[in-house]
XYZ file of C-alpha atoms in Angstrom:
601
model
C -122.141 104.245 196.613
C -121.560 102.770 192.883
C -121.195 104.746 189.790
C -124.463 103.537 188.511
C -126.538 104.246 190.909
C -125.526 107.987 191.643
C -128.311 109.430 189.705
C -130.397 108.097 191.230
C -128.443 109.184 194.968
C -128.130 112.393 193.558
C -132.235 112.974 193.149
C -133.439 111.076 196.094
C -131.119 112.858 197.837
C -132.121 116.210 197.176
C -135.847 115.248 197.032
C -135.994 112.914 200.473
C -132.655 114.467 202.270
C -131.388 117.599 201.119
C -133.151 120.861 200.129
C -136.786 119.173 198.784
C -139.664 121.058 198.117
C -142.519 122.638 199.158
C -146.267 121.937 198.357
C -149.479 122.948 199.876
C -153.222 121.754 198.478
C -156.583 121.110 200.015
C -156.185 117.546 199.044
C -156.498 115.458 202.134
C -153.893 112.534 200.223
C -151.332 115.143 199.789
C -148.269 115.944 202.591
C -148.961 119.576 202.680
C -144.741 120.478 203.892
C -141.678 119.497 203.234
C -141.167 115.906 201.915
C -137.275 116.145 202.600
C -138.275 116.010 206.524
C -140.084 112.288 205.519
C -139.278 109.591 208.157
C -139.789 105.597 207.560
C -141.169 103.822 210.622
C -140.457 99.797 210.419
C -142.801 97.581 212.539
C -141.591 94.068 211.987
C -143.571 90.439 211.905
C -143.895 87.398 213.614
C -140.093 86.112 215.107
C -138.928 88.831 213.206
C -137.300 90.620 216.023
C -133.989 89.135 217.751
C -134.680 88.289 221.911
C -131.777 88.940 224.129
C -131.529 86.978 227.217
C -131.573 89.120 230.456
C -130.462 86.483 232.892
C -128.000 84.333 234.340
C -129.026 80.443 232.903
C -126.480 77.744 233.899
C -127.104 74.929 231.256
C -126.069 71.324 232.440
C -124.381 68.792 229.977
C -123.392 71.677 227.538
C -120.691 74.143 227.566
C -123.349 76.859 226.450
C -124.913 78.767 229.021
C -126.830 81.987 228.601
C -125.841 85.506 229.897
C -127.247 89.021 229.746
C -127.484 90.193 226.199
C -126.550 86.682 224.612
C -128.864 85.883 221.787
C -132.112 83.968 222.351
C -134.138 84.146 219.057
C -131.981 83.273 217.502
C -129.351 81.541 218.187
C -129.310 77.879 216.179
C -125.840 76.932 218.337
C -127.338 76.965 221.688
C -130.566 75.653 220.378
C -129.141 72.436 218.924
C -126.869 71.944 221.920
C -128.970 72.955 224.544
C -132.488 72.868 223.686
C -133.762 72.988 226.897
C -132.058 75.797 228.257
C -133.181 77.709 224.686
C -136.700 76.582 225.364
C -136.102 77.854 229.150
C -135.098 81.711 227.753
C -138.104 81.465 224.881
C -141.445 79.979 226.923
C -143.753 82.455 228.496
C -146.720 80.771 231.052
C -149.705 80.373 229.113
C -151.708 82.728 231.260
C -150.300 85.698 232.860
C -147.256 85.746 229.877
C -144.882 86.052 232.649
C -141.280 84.469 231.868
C -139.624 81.294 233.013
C -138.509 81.667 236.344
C -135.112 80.447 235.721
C -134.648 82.901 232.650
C -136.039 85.789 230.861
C -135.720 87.252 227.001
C -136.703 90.960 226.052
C -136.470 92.177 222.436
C -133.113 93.867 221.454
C -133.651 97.453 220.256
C -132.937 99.350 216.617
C -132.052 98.490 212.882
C -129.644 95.535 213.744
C -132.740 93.649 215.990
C -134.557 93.726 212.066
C -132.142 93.022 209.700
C -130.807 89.334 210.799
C -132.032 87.307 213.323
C -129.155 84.856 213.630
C -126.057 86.858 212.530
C -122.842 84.773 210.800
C -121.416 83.898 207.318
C -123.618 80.970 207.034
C -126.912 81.710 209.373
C -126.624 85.314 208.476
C -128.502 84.897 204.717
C -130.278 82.686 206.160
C -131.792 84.385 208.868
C -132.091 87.838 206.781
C -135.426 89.408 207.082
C -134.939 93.447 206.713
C -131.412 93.720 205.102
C -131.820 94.012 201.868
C -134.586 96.920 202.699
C -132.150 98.375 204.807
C -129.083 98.136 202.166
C -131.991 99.785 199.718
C -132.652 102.743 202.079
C -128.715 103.559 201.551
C -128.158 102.513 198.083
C -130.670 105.700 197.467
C -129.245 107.892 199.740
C -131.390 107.681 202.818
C -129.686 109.220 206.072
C -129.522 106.898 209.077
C -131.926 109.387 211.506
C -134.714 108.778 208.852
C -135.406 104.901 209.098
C -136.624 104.180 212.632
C -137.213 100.084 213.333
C -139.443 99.609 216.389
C -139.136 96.154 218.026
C -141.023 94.474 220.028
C -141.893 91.031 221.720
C -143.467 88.845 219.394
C -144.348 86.443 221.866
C -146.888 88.872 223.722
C -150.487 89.930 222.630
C -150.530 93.786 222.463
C -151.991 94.741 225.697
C -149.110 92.810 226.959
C -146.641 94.710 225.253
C -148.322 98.363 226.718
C -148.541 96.842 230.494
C -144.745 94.981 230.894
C -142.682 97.174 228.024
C -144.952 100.565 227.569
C -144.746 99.757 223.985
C -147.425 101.552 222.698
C -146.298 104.749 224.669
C -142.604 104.738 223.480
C -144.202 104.223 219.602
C -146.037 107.482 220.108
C -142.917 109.233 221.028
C -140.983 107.702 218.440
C -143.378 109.078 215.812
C -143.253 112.844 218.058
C -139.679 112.443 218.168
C -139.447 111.632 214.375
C -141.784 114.671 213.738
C -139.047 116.872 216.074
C -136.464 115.375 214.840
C -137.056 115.478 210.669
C -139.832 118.067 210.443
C -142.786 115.995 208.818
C -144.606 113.325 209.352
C -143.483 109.338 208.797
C -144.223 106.366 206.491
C -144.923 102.962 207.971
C -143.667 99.876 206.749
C -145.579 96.885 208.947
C -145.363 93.442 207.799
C -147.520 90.488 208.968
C -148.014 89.988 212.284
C -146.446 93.860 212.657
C -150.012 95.018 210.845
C -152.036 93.977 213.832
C -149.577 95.872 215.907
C -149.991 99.162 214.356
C -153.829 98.474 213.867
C -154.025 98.066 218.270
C -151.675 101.483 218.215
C -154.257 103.033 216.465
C -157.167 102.013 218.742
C -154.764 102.271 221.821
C -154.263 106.235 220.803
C -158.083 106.696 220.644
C -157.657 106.503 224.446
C -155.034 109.017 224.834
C -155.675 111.509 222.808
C -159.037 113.881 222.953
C -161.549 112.113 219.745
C -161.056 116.054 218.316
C -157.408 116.148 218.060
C -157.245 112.082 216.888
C -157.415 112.574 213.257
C -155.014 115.965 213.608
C -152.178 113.908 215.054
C -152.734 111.143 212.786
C -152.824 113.935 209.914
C -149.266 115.524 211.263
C -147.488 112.675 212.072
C -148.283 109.721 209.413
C -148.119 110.899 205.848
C -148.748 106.983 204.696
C -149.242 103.189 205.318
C -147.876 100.648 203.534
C -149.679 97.102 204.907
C -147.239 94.403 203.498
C -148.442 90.831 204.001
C -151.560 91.578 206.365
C -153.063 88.831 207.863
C -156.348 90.779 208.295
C -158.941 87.770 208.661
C -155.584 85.275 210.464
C -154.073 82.877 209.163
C -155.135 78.994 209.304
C -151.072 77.757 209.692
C -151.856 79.106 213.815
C -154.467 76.672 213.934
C -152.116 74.463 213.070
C -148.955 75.747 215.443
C -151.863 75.497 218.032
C -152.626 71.743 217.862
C -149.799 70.284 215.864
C -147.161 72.856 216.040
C -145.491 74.330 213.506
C -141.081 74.287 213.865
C -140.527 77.266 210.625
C -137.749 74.806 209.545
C -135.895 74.897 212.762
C -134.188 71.973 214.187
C -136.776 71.250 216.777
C -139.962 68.779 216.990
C -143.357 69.492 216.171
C -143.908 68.965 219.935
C -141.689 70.777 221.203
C -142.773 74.078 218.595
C -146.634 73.745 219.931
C -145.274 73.712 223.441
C -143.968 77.044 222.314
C -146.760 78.417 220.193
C -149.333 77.619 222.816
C -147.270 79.512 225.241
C -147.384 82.896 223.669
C -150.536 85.124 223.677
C -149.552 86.319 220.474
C -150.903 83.456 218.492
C -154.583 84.375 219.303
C -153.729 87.456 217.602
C -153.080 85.645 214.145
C -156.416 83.019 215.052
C -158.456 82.736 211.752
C -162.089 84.132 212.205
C -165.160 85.296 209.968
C -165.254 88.584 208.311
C -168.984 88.481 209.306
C -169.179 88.689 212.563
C -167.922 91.409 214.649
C -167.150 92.326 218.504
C -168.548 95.183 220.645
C -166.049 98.181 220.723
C -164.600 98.247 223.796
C -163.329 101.603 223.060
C -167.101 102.739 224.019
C -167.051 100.950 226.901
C -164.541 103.516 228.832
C -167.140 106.172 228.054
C -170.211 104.170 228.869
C -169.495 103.084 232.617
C -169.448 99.574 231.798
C -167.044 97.516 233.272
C -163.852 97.104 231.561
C -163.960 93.292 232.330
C -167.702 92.773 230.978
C -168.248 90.336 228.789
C -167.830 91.143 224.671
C -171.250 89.982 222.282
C -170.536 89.257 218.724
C -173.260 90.122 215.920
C -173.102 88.144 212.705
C -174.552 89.343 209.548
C -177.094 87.043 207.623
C -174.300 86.044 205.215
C -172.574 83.915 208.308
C -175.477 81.772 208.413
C -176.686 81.479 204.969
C -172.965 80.493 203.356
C -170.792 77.410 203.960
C -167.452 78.250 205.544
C -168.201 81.333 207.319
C -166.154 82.731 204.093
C -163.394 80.635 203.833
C -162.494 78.839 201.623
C -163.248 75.493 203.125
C -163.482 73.964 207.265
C -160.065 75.327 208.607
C -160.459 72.013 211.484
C -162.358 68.695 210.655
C -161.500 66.119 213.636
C -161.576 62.529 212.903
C -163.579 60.607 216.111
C -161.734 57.030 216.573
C -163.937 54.225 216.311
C -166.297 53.009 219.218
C -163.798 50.238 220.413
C -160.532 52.658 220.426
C -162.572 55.518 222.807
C -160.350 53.632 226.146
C -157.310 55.017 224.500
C -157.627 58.164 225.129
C -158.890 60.357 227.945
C -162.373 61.330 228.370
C -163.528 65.007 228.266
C -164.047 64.985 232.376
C -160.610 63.919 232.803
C -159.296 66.155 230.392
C -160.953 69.599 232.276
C -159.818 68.190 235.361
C -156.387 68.318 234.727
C -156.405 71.264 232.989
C -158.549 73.222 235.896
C -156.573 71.712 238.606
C -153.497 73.754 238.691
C -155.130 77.128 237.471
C -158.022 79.233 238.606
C -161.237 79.327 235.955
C -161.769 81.282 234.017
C -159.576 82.740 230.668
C -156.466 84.420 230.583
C -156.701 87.927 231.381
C -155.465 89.591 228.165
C -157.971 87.791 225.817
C -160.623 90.257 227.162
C -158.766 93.029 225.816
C -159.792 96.689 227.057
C -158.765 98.103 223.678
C -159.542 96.213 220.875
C -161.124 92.453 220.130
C -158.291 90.640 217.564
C -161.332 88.667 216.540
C -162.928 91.572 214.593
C -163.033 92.698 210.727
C -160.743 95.385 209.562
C -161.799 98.897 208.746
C -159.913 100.796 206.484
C -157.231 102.240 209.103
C -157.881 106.634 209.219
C -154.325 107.743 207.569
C -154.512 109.714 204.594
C -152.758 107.363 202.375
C -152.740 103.354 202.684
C -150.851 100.990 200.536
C -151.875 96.997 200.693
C -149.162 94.881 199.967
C -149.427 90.945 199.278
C -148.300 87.845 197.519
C -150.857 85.745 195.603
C -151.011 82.246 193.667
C -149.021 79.842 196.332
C -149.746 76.704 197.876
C -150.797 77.902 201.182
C -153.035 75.859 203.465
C -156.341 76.649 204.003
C -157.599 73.607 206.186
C -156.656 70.362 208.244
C -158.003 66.937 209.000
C -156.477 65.906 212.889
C -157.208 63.086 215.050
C -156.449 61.724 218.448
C -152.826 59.915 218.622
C -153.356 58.412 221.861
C -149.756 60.381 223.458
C -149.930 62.940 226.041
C -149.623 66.703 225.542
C -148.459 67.893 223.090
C -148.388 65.165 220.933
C -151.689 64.241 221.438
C -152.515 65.621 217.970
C -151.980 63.586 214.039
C -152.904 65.550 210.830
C -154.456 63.189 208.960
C -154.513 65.369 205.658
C -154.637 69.011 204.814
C -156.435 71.043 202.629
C -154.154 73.215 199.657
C -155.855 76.458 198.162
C -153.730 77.645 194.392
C -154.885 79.509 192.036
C -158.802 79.387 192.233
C -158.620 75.760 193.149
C -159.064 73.789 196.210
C -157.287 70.109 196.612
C -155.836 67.494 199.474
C -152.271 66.791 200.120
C -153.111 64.023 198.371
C -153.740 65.670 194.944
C -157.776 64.986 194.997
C -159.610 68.120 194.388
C -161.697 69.734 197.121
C -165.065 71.220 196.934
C -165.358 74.353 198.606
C -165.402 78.103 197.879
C -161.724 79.076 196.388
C -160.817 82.907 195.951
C -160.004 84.043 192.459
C -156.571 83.556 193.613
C -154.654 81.844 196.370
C -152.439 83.032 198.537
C -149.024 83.801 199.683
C -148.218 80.188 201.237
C -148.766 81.333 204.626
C -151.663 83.062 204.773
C -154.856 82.569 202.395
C -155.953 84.810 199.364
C -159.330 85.763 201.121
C -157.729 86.753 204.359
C -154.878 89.133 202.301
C -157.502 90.825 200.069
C -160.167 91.673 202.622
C -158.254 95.391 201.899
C -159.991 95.679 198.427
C -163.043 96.309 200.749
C -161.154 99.919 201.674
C -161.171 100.927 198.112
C -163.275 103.865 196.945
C -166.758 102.872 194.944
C -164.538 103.174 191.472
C -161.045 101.431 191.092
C -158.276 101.737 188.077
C -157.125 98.448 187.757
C -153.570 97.865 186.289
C -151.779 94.932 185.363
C -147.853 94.693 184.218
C -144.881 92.447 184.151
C -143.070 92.203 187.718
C -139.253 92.442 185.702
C -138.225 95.582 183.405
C -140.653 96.246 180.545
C -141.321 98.768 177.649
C -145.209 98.806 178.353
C -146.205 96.005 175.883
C -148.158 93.846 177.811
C -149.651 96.705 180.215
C -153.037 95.708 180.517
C -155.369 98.642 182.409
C -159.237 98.727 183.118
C -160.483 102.001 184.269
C -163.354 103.106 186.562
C -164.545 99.768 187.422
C -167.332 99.812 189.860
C -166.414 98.355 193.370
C -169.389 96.828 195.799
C -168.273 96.339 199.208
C -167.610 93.067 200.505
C -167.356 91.582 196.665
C -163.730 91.236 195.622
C -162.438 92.433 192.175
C -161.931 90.069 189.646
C -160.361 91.862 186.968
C -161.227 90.555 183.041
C -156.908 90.576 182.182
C -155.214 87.963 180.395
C -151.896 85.932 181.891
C -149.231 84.963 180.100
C -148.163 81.495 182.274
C -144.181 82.343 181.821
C -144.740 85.892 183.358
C -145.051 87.186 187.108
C -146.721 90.532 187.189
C -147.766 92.966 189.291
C -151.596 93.902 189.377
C -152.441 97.348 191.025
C -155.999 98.159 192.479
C -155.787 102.018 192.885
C -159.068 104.834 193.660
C -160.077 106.030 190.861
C -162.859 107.828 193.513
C -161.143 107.788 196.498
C -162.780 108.183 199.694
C -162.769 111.796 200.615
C -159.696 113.118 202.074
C -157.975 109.526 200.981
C -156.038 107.421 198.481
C -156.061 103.687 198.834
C -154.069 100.948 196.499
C -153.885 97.223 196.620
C -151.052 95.379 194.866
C -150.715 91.836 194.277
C -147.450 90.551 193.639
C -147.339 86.893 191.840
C -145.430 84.682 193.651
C -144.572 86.607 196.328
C -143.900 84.869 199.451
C -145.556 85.600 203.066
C -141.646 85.625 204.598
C -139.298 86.896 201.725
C -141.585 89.595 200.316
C -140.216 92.173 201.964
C -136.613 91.111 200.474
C -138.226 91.438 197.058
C -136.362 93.757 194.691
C -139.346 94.343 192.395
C -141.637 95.085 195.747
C -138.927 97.778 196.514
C -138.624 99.180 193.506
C -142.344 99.907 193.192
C -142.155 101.348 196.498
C -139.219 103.537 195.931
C -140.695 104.678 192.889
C -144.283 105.467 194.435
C -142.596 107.626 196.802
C -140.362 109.311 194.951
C -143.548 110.146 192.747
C -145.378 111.546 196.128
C -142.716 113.555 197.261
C -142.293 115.495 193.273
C -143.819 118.518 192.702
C -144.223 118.527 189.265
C -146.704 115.054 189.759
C -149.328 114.266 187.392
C -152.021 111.755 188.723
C -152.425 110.432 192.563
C -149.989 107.620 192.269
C -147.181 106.452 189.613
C -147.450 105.304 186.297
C -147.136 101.872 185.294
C -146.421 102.484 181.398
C -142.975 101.580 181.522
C -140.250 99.454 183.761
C -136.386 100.391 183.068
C -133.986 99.353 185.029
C -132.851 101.632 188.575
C -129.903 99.634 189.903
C -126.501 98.539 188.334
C -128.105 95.183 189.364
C -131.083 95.410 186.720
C -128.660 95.536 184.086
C -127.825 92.719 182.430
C -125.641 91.239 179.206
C -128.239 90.884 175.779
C -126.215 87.233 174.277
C -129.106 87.555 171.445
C -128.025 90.781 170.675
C -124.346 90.406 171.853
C -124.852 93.633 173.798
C -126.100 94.822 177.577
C -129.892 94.634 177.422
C -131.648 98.145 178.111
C -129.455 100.125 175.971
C -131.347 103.370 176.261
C -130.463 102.677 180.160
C -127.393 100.238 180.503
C -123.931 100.361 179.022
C -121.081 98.121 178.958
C -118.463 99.204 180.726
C -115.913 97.502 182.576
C -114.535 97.450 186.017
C -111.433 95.377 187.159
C -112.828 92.437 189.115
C -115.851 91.421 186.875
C -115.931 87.922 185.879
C -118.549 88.008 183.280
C -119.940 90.473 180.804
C -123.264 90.751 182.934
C -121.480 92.344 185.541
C -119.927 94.646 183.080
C -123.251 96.085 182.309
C -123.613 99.364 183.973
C -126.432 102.357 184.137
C -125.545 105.152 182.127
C -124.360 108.010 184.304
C -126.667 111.000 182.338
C -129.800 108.959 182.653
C -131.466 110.872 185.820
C -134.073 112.311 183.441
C -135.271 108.823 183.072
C -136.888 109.057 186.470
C -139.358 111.751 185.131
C -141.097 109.224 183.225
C -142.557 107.942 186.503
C -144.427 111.343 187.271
């Protein structure tokens, strides 16, 4: 560990690792134990979990063939030079989510299936998704046995993942195991499409554990949950994976990434749907004798048929019908459902009538004592799509035409012309849209302190706070703050009333984005220094203060040429180590400056 960051070691250590200490209170937000036993719990997103082939796959006209335990996802060698071998290992049948019968891919297991998907000195940056967390968690001293990844098949919806790998089952013995192993509860980190994941674990435990002890071994073995990048209403970019495809930048055709997206039951999972309507419970179906295969009734409040959009911003699909004269070009809608039905029974695939939970249903606030919503705002992300007919066969048979942009509180085509609609007060992270992110503010308690600050160091000068401001479900917060356009900040929604026996806060990063958030140094600062404020027993208020900003890392510090000096100098010092090429690197923390951390209570 560096010089400048053993303060920081040092206190972390003691507080997360070592010795700790020991709190009790009635307060149902507060770890009543010892923090030191704390455990981190990593569910991971959307391809954000490497796939390991488990089978023998001879690949004609390359010299690349797959064996047990070679990379699947991802691997960009054996994908450019034999694509359909790759496709082979990665395609699951549309309806049962069984595996190609010439090859099969599971998900490879611990921190190294998180950190980079396609490891090397070139692909490996590239490819990074939970490195930098990881290289966080032992720049501050965190032990190996305390940060648990848990990965799974991305591919599969989550009923899936409980009947062919017993996910669901092995999660509840990590977090018993985690208990056993560190002697308090855990922290989970989800991101994306990981969110939904831990939101069916939750229903899924309903089912195995008696409703009285539920909340008791949610209480004992999940101190907090920190939502980063939920897409809690979908997303509208699986819309368009589903009838355009969408490649993520790889090297592969927009045909070719539908074939895949339409392939893997995980996709209905991220489906964009109305925050009005909402699906029986099938949870009360197991103790109502009803069948477990019944059909599920949606009810829609009055506000889905009074308001355009069903609360989007805008149409997510508008099809284009080809004029009168073009109809022979393509195949009619009998045709069409005869193909389809001819090779298949009727009827849907079996896990879209899910015995544990409907994906098409509105979020409740999840029951852990402490929740944390994480999200990027103000990005070009797409919100809506014009397609029409291209005459081709599947699956090319889709064009868009145009799509529909959503940035900051403004609604416009790919062509520049603004769009008429109903924009958030922000947009969103560039993958999924504002209103879908901030659905969370409806889990805040009737009063919220709202905070606003700089996202880089800062001396509290343009810390901009409104307190008490009274929250109405289903309206979002607008807070009456200023911007400065030059300035990403940081703007916290926090209980001021919490819910009783909770704490809930919402932050909204500027700029963050939907893939790279979680590589975000000032994301993982704030978390670092949120927890480290939890886990102190001298704390002053339910969650950290955001007066001040100074730097943590060696890496914050930087050379002042204004001044001629390192900036920070209450925090940073010059001082030299052989090997730095420029004064910037030269400027150091100060090695007395651990008091600096009791700022933060």
């Amino acid at each position: 560990m560096r010089r400048g960051l053993r303060y920081l070691g040092i206190v972390v250590a003691l507080l997360i690792i070592g010795g700790g200490f020991r709190r009790s209170s009635g307060d149902g937000g507060e770890f009543s134990g010892d923090y030191s036993k704390l455990s981190g719990i990593i569910i991971p997103g959307l391809a954000s979990t490497q796939l390991r082939a488990w089978s023998f796959l001879d690949c004609p006209y390359s010299p690349l063939d797959f064996n047990p335990l070679d990379l699947v996802w991802l691997d960009t060698t054996k994908l450019l030079s034999a694509v359909n071998c790759w496709l082979k290992c990665m395609l699951l049948d549309p309806y049962n989510q069984t595996d190609h019968p010439e090859c099969k891919s599971r998900p490879d297991s611990g921190l190294s299936a998180i950190t980079e998907l396609d490891p090397g000195y070139i692909t490996g940056p590239l490819s990074s998704v939970w490195k930098e967390w990881i290289k966080w968690c032992i720049e501050f001293g965190i032990e190996a046995n305390a940060i648990i990844a848990v990965p799974y098949d991305w591919r599969l919806a989550p009923s899936m993942l409980e009947e062919r790998d017993l996910y669901f089952h092995r999660l509840k013995l990590t977090f018993e195991t985690a208990y056993k192993l560190r002697g308090g509860p855990s922290i989970v980190f989800a991101h994306s499409l990981g969110n939904h994941v831990f939101r069916y674990f939750l229903e899924w435990l309903k089912l195995e554990i008696a409703p009285k002890h539920y909340n008791q071994w949610l209480d004992k073995h999940i101190h907090a949950y920190f939502a980063v990048g939920a897409p809690l209403l979908g997303a509208t970019e699986t819309v368009k994976a589903t009838l355009f495809g969408n490649t993520f930048g790889l090297p592969i055709s927009e045909g070719t990434a539908r074939l895949m997206s339409n392939s893997f039951a995980s996709s209905l999972w991220m489906m964009p749907f109305s925050k009005y309507c909402t699906a029986d419970n099938p949870y009360w179906k197991h103790f109502s004798g009803a069948s477990r295969k019944s059909h599920q009734t949606y009810q829609c409040e009055e506000h889905e048929f009074h308001l355009n959009y069903s609360g989007w911003p805008t149409n997510i699909v508008n099809i284009e019908i080809p004029s009168i004269h073009a109809f022979d070009a393509y195949p009619s809608i009998t045709e069409v459902a005869q193909t389809n039905l001819s090779s298949m029974e009727c009827g849907l695939p079996s896990y879209i009538m899910d015995p544990v939970l409907n994906p098409l249903t509105p979020w409740d606030r999840p029951p852990v004592k402490n929740v944390f919503c994480i999200y990027g705002i103000d990005l070009k992300t797409e919100v809506g799509y014009y397609f029409a007919p291209s005459g081709k066969p599947y699956p090319d048979n889709w064009i868009i035409t145009d799509v529909i942009y959503e940035l900051e509180g403004s609604l416009f085509s790919r062509s520049g012309n603004l769009v008429e609609g109903n924009p958030g007060a922000a947009s969103g992270d560039e993958t999924v849209p504002y209103n879908s992110l901030s659905l969370c503010k409806n889990w805040l308690g009737p009063k919220v302190n709202i905070t606003r600050t700089p996202q880089s160091e800062h001396d509290g000068s343009d810390v901009q706070v409104e307190l008490n401001v009274e929250h109405q479900h289903e309206a979002d917060i607008a807070p009456n703050m200023t911007r400065s356009p030059r300035v990403k900040y940081i703007t916290y929604y926090e209980d001021s009333e919490s819910i009783p026996g909770k704490r809930t806060a919402v932050w909204e990063l500027d700029k963050a984005n939907h893939r790279n958030i979680v590589r975000s140094p000032v994301l993982m600062r704030e978390l670092w220094l949120q927890m480290w404020h939890d886990i102190h027993p001298d704390r002053k208020s339910e969650f950290v203060t955001k007066a001040k900003r100074g730097p943590l890392r060696d890496d914050d510090c930087y050379w002042d040429y204004g001044k001629a000096r390192c900036a920070w100098p209450e925090y940073c010092e010059y001082r030299y180590l052989f090997g730095d090429v420029h004064l910037g690197q030269s400027c150091r923390l100060k090695n007395s400056s651990a008091d600096t951390l009791l700022h933060y209570l």
